[in-house]
mmCIF file of C-alpha atoms in Angstrom:
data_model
loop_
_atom_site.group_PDB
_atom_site.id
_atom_site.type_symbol
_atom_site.label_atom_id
_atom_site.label_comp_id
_atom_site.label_asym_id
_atom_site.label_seq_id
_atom_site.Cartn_x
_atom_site.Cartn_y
_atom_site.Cartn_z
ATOM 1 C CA UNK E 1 170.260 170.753 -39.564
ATOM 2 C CA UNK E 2 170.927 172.593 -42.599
ATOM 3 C CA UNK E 3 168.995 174.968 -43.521
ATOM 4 C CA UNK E 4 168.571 176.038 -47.263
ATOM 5 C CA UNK E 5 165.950 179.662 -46.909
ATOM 6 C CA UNK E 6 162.287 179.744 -46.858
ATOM 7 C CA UNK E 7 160.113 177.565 -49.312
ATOM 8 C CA UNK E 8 158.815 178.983 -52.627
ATOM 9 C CA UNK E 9 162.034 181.666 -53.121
ATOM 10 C CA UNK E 10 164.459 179.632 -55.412
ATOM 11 C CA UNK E 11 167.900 180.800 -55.409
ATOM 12 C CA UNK E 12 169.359 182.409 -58.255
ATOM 13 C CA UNK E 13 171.073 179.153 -59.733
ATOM 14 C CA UNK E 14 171.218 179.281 -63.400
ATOM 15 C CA UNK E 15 171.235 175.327 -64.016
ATOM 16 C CA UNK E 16 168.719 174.959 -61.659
ATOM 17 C CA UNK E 17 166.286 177.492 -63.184
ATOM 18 C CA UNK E 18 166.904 175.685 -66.555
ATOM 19 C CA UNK E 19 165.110 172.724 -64.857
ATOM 20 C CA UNK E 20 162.349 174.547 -63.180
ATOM 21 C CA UNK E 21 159.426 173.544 -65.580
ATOM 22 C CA UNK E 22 160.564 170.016 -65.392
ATOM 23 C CA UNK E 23 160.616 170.381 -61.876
ATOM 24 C CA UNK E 24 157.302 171.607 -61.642
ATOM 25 C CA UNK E 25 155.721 169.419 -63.872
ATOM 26 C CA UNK E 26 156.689 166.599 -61.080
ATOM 27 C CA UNK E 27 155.893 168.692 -58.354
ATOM 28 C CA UNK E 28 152.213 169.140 -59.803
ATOM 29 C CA UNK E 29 152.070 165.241 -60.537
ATOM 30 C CA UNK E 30 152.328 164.551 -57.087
ATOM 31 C CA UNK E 31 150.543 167.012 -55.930
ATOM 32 C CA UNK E 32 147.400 165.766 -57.713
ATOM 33 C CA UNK E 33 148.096 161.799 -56.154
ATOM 34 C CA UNK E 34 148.308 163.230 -52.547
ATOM 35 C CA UNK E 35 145.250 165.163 -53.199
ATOM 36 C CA UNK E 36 143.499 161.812 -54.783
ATOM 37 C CA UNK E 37 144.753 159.767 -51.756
ATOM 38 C CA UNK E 38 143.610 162.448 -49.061
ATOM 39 C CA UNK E 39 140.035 162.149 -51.097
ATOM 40 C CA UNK E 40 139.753 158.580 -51.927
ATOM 41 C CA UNK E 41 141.440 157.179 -48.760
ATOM 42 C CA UNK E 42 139.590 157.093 -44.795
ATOM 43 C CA UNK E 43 142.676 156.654 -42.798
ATOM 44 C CA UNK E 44 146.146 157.830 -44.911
ATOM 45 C CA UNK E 45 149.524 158.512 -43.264
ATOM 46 C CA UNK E 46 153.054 159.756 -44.151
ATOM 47 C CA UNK E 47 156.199 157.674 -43.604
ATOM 48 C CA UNK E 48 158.797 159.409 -42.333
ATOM 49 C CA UNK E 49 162.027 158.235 -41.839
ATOM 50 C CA UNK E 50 163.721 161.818 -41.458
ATOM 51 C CA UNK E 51 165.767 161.336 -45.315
ATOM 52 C CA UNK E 52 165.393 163.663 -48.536
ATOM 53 C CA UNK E 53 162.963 161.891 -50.023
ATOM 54 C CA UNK E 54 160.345 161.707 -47.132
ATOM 55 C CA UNK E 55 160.945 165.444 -46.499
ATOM 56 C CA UNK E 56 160.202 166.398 -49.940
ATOM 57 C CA UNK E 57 156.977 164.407 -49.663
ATOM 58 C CA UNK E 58 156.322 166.339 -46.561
ATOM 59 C CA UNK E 59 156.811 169.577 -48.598
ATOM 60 C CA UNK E 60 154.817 168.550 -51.368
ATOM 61 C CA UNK E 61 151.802 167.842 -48.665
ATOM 62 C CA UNK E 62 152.035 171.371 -47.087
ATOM 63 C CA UNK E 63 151.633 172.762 -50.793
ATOM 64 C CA UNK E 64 148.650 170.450 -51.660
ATOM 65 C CA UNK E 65 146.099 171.858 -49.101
ATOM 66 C CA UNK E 66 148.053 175.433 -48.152
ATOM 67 C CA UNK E 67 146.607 177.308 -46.766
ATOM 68 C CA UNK E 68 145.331 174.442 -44.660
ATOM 69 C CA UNK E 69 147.393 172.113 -42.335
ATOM 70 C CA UNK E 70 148.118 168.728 -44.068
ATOM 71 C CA UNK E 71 145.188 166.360 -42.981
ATOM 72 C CA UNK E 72 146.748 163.223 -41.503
ATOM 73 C CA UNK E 73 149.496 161.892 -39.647
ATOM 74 C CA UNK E 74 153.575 160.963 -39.876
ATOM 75 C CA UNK E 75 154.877 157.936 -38.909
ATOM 76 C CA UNK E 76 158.627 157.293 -38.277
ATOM 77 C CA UNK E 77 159.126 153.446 -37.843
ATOM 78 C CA UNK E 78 162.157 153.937 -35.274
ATOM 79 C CA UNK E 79 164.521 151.265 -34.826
ATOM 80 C CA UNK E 80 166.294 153.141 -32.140
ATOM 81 C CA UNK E 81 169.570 152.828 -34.212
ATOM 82 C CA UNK E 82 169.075 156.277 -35.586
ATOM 83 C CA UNK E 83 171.681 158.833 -36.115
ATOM 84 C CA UNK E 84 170.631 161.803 -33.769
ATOM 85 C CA UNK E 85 171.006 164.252 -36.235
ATOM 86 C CA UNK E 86 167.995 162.575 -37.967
ATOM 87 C CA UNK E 87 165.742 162.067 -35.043
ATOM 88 C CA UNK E 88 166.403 165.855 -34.142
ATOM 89 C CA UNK E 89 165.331 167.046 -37.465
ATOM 90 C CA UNK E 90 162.296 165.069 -37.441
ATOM 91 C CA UNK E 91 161.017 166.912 -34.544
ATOM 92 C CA UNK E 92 161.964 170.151 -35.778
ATOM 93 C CA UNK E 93 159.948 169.298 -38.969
ATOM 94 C CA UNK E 94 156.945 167.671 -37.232
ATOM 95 C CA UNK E 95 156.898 171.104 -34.535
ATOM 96 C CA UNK E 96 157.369 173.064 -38.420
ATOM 97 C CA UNK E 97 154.599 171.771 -40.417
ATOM 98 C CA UNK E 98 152.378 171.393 -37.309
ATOM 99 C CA UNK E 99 151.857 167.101 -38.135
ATOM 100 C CA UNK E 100 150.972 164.689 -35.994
ATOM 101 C CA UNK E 101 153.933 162.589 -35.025
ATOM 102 C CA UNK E 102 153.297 158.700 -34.688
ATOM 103 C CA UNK E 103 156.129 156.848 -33.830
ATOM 104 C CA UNK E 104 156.107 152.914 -33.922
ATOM 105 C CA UNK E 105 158.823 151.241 -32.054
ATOM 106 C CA UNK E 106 160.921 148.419 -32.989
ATOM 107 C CA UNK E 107 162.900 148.067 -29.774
ATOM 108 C CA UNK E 108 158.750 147.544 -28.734
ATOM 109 C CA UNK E 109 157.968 145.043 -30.767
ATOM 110 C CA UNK E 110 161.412 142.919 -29.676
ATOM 111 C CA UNK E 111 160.528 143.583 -25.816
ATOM 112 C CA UNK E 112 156.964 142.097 -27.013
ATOM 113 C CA UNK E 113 158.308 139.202 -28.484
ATOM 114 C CA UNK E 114 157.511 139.944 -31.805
ATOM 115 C CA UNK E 115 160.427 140.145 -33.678
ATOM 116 C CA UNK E 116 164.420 138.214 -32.409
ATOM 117 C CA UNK E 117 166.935 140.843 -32.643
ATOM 118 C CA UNK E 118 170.377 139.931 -34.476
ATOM 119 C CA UNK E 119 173.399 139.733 -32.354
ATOM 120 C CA UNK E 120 176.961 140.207 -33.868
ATOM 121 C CA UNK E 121 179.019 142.778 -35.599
ATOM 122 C CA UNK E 122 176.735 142.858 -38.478
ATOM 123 C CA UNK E 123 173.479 142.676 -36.777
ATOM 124 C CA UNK E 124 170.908 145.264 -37.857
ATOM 125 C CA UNK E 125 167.240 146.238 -37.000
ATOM 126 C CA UNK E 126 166.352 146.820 -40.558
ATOM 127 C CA UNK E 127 164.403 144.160 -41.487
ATOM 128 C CA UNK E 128 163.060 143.921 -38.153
ATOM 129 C CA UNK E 129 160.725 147.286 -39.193
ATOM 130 C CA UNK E 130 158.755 145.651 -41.233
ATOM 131 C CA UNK E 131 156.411 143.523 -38.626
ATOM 132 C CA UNK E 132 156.729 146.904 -36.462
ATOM 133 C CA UNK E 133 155.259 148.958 -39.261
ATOM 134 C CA UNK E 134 152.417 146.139 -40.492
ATOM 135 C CA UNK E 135 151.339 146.200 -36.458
ATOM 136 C CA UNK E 136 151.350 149.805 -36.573
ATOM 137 C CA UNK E 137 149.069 149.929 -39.675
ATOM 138 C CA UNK E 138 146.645 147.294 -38.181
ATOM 139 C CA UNK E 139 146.452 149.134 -35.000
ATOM 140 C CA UNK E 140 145.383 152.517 -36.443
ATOM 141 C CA UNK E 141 143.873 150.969 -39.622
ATOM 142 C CA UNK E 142 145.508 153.121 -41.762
ATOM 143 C CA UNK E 143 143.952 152.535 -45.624
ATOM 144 C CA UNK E 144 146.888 154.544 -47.539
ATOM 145 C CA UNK E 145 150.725 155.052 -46.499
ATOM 146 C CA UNK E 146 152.654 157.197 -48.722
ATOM 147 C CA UNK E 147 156.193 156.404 -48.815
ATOM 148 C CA UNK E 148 159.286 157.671 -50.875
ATOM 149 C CA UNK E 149 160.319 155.207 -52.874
ATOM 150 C CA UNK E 150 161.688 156.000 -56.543
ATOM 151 C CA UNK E 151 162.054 153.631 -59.365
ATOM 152 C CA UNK E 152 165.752 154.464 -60.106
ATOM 153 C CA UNK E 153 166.885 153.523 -56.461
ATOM 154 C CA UNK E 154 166.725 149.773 -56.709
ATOM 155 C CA UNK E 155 165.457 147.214 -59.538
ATOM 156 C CA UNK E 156 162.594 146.095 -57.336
ATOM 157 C CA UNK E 157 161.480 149.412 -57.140
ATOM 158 C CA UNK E 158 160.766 149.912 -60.638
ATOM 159 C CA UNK E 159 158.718 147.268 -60.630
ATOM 160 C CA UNK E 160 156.503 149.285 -58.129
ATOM 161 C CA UNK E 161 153.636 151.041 -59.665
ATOM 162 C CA UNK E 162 152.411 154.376 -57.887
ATOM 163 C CA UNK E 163 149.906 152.966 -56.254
ATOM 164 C CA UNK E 164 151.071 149.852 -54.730
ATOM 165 C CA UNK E 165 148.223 147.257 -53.314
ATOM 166 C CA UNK E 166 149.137 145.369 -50.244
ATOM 167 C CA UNK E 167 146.577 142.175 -49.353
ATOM 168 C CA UNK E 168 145.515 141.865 -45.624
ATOM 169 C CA UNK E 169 149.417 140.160 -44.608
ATOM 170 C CA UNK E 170 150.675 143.616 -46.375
ATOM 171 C CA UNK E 171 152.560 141.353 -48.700
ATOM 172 C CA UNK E 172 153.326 142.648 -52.301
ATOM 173 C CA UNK E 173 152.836 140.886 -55.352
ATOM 174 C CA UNK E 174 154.912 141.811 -58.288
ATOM 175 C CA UNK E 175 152.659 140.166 -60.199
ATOM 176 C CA UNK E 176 149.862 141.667 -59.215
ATOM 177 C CA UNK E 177 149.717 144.943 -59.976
ATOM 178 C CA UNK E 178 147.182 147.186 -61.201
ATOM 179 C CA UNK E 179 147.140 149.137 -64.278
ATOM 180 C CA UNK E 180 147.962 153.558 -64.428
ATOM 181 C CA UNK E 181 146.800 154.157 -67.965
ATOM 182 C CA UNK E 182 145.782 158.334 -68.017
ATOM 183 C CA UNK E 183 146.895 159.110 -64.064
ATOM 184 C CA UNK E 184 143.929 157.059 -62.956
ATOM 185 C CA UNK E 185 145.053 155.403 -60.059
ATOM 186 C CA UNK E 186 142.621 152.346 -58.397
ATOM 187 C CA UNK E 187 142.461 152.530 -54.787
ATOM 188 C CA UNK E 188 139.955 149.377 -54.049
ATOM 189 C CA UNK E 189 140.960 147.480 -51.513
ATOM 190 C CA UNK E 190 138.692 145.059 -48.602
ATOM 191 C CA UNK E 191 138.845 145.288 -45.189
ATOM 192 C CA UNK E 192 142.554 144.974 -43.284
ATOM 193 C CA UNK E 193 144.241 145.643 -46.922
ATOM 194 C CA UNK E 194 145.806 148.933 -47.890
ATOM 195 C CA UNK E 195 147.968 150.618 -50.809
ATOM 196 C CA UNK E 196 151.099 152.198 -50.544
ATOM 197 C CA UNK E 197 151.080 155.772 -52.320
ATOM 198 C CA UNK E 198 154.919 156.847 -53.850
ATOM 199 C CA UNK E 199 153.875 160.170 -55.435
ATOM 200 C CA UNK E 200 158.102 160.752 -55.925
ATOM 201 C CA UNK E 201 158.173 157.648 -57.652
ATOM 202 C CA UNK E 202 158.821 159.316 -61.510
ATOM 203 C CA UNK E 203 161.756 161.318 -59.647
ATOM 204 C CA UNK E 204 165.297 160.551 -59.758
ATOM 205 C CA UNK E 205 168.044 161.492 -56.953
ATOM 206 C CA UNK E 206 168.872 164.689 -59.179
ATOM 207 C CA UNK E 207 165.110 165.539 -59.589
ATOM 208 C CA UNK E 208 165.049 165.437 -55.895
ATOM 209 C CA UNK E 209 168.120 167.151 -54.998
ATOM 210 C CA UNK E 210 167.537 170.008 -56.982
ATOM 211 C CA UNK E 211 163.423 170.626 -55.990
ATOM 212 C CA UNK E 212 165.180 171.035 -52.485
ATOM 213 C CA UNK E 213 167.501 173.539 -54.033
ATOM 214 C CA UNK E 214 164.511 175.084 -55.556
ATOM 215 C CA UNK E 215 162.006 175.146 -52.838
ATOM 216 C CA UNK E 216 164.772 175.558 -49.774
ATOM 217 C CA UNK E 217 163.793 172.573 -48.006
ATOM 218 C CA UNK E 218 166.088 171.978 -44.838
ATOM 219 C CA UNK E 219 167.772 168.752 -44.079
ATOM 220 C CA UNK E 220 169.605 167.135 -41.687
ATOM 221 C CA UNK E 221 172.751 167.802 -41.846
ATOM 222 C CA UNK E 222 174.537 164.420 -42.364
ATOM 223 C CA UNK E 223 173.278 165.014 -45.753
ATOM 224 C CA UNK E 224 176.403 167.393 -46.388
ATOM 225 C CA UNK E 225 180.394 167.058 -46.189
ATOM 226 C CA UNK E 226 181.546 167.220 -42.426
ATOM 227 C CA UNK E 227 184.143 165.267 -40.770
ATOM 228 C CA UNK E 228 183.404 161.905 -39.366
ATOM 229 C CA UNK E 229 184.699 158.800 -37.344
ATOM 230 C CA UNK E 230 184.328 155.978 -39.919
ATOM 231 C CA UNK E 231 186.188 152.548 -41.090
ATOM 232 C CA UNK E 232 186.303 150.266 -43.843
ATOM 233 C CA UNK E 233 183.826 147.600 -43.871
ATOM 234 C CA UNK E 234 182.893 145.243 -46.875
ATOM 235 C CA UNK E 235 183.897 148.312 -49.205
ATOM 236 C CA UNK E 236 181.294 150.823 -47.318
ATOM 237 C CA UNK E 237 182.270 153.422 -44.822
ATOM 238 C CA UNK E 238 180.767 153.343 -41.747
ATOM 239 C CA UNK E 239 180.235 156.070 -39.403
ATOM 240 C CA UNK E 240 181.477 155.308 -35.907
ATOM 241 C CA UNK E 241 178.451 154.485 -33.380
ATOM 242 C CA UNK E 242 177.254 153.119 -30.426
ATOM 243 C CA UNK E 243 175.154 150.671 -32.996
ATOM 244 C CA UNK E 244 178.318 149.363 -35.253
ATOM 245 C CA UNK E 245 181.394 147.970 -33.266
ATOM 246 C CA UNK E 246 184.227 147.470 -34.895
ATOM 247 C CA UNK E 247 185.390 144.112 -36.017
ATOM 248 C CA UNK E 248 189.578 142.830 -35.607
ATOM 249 C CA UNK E 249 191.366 144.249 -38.035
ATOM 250 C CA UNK E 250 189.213 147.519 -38.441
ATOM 251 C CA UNK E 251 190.414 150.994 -38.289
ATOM 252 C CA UNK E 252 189.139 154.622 -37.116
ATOM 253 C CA UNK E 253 190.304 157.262 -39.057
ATOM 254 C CA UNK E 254 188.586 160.975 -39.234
ATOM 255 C CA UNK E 255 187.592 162.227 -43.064
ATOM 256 C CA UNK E 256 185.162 164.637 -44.343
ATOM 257 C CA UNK E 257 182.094 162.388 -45.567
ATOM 258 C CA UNK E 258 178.006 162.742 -46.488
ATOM 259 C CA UNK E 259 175.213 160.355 -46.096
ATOM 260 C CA UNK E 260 173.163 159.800 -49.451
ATOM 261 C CA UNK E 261 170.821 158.039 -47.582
ATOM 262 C CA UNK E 262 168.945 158.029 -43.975
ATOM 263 C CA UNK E 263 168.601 154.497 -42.383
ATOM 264 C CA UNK E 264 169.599 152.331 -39.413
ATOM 265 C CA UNK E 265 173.004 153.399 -38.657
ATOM 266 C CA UNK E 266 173.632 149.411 -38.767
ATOM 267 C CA UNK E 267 173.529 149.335 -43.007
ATOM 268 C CA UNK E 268 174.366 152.994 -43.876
ATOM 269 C CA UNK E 269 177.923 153.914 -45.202
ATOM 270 C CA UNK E 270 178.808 157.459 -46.032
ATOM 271 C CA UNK E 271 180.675 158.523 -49.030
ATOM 272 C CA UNK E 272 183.535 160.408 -48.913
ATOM 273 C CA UNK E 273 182.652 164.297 -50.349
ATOM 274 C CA UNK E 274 183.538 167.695 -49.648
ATOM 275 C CA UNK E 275 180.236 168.949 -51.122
ATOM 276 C CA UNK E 276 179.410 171.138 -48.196
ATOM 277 C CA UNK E 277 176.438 173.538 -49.488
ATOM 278 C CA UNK E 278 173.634 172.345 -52.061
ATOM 279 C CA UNK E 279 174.883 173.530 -55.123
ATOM 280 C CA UNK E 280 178.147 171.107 -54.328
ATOM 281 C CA UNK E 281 175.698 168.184 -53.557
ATOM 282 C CA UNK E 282 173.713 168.765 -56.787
ATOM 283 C CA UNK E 283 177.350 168.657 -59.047
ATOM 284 C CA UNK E 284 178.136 165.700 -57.733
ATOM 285 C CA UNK E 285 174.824 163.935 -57.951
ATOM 286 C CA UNK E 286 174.961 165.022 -61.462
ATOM 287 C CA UNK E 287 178.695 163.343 -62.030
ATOM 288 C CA UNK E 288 177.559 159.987 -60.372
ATOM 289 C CA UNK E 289 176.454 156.859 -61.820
ATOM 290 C CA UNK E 290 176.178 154.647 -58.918
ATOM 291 C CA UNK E 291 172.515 154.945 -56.880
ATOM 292 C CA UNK E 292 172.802 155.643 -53.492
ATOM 293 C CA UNK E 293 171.020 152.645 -52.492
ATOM 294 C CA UNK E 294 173.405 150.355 -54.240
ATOM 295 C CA UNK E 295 176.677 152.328 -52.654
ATOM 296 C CA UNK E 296 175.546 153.177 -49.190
ATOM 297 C CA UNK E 297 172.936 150.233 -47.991
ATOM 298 C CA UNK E 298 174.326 147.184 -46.640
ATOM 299 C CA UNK E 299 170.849 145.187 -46.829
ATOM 300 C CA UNK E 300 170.549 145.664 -50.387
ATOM 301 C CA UNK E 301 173.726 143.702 -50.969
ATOM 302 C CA UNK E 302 172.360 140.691 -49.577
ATOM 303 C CA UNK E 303 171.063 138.710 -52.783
ATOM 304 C CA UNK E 304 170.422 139.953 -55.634
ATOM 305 C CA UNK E 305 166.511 140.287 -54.631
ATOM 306 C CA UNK E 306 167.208 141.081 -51.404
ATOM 307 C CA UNK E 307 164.827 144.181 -51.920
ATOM 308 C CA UNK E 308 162.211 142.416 -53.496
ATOM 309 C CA UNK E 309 162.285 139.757 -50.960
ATOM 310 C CA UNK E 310 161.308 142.143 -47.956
ATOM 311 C CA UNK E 311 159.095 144.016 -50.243
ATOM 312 C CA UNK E 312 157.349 140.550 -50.404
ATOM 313 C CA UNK E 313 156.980 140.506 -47.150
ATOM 314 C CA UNK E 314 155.573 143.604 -46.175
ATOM 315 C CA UNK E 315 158.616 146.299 -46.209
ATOM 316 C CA UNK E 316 158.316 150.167 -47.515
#
């Protein structure tokens, strides 16, 4: 884990300091939606997956009812394909912020017959978390998930609106959503329906990168350049696993890489980077045009909707 210092003493970055009020003008935005959903909402959790985005939401909770502990759970939907790094940090955050840790099991939901698991090189538990997380919100009856999605990750995810309403199946309708006018957010739903909460979802990856600059959030430490067993596959590089064997024809070879991302180890590449501390990963953030979804996720390349698809069906 990388540590960045202690929340709330910004480091004395000039670019970043230039951004502050913008920064805090998001920060206050989503604020005010946890705060509505921890009102409005019986039964709310966090998602957790471990990633930048989930850890800044985790943040942003701890500042919305300091000095009070944040009043509901986390919830890591584990595929047990993790990178350890990850699932190490999680517990240090969870032990941090004094949370409740729910964990809902996919390699559960396969021994229960729920789900088939893929077999091959390019099998993956990804899209096998999405009937692991609906059971998981039917069993606890959870009303309100927040998640981190942001609208400049993926197309279907700008279609999203804050508050996202998910019928009793916890499909998504595109279709169907429900007007924002004035930050008035409507949280009616029926029995066995819920709403997923993105109170990130007005950030971009720079917005986030550099509130975690600001506020010295720590992170795993994949998240920075280190040197890495990878290969070539499909033009993404993977990192070398237990979870990913190679194919004929594919090569090891040791290079300093990042993740951009935090999934199933299955379906996410690394980049290759020497940006080491924060103010590296910020620069080059800034320089890139590509979203880290679309370079470094191998199950958003598989139609062009391949996103909305799963969203359809239930996913984060």
């Amino acid at each position: 884990m990388v540590s960045t210092g202690s929340a709330g003493s910004p480091p004395d970055s000039g670019q970043t300091r230039k951004r502050i009020p913008h920064l805090r003008a998001l920060e206050s935005e989503a604020i005010y939606i946890i705060r509505e959903v921890a009102a409005e909402f019986e039964r709310p959790v966090l998602l957790f997956s471990g990633g930048k985005d989930s850890a800044v939401i985790l943040h942003l909770a701890s500042k919305a009812f300091w000095p009070g502990k944040i009043p509901f759970p986390v919830m890591h939907i584990d595929t047990g394909h993790n990178f350890s790094e990850v699932i190490e940090y999680r517990d240090r955050m969870v032990a941090q912020y004094e949370v409740d840790l729910l964990v809902a099991s996919v390699q559960e939901s396969i021994d229960a017959g729920r789900v088939v698991e893929q077999t091959g090189p390019r099998a993956s538990r990804n899209q096998l978390q999405t009937v692991t997380l609906l059971d998981a919100i039917a069993e606890h009856r959870f009303d309100a998930l927040f998640g981190g999605a942001r609208r400049d990750e993926e197309k279907a995810r700008a279609k999203e609106r804050i508050y996202s309403f998910r019928d009793d199946f916890g499909q998504w309708d595109p279709k169907n959503q429900r007007p924002e006018l004035w930050s008035l957010y409507n949280g009616r739903h029926r029995p066995g329906e819920h709403i997923r909460v993105f109170p990130i979802s007005n950030w971009t990856e720079l917005d986030i990168w550099e509130y975690i600059d600001v506020e010295g959030i720590a992170l795993p430490s994949i998240y920075f350049a280190h040197q890495r067993e990878v290969f070539w596959r499909d033009g993404m590089l993977y990192a070398h696993g237990p979870y990913v064997p190679l194919i004929e024809g594919e090569e090891l070879f040791a290079t300093s890489v990042r993740f951009r991302t935090v999934g199933d180890m299955s379906c996410t590449a690394a980049v290759e980077s020497s940006a080491g501390s924060l103010e590296a990963v910020v620069a080059e953030i800034a320089r890139t045009r590509i979203t880290e979804r679309g370079q470094t996720r191998a199950d958003d390349r598989v139609s062009e909707a391949a996103m909305e698809d799963r969203k359809r069906e239930g996913y984060f």
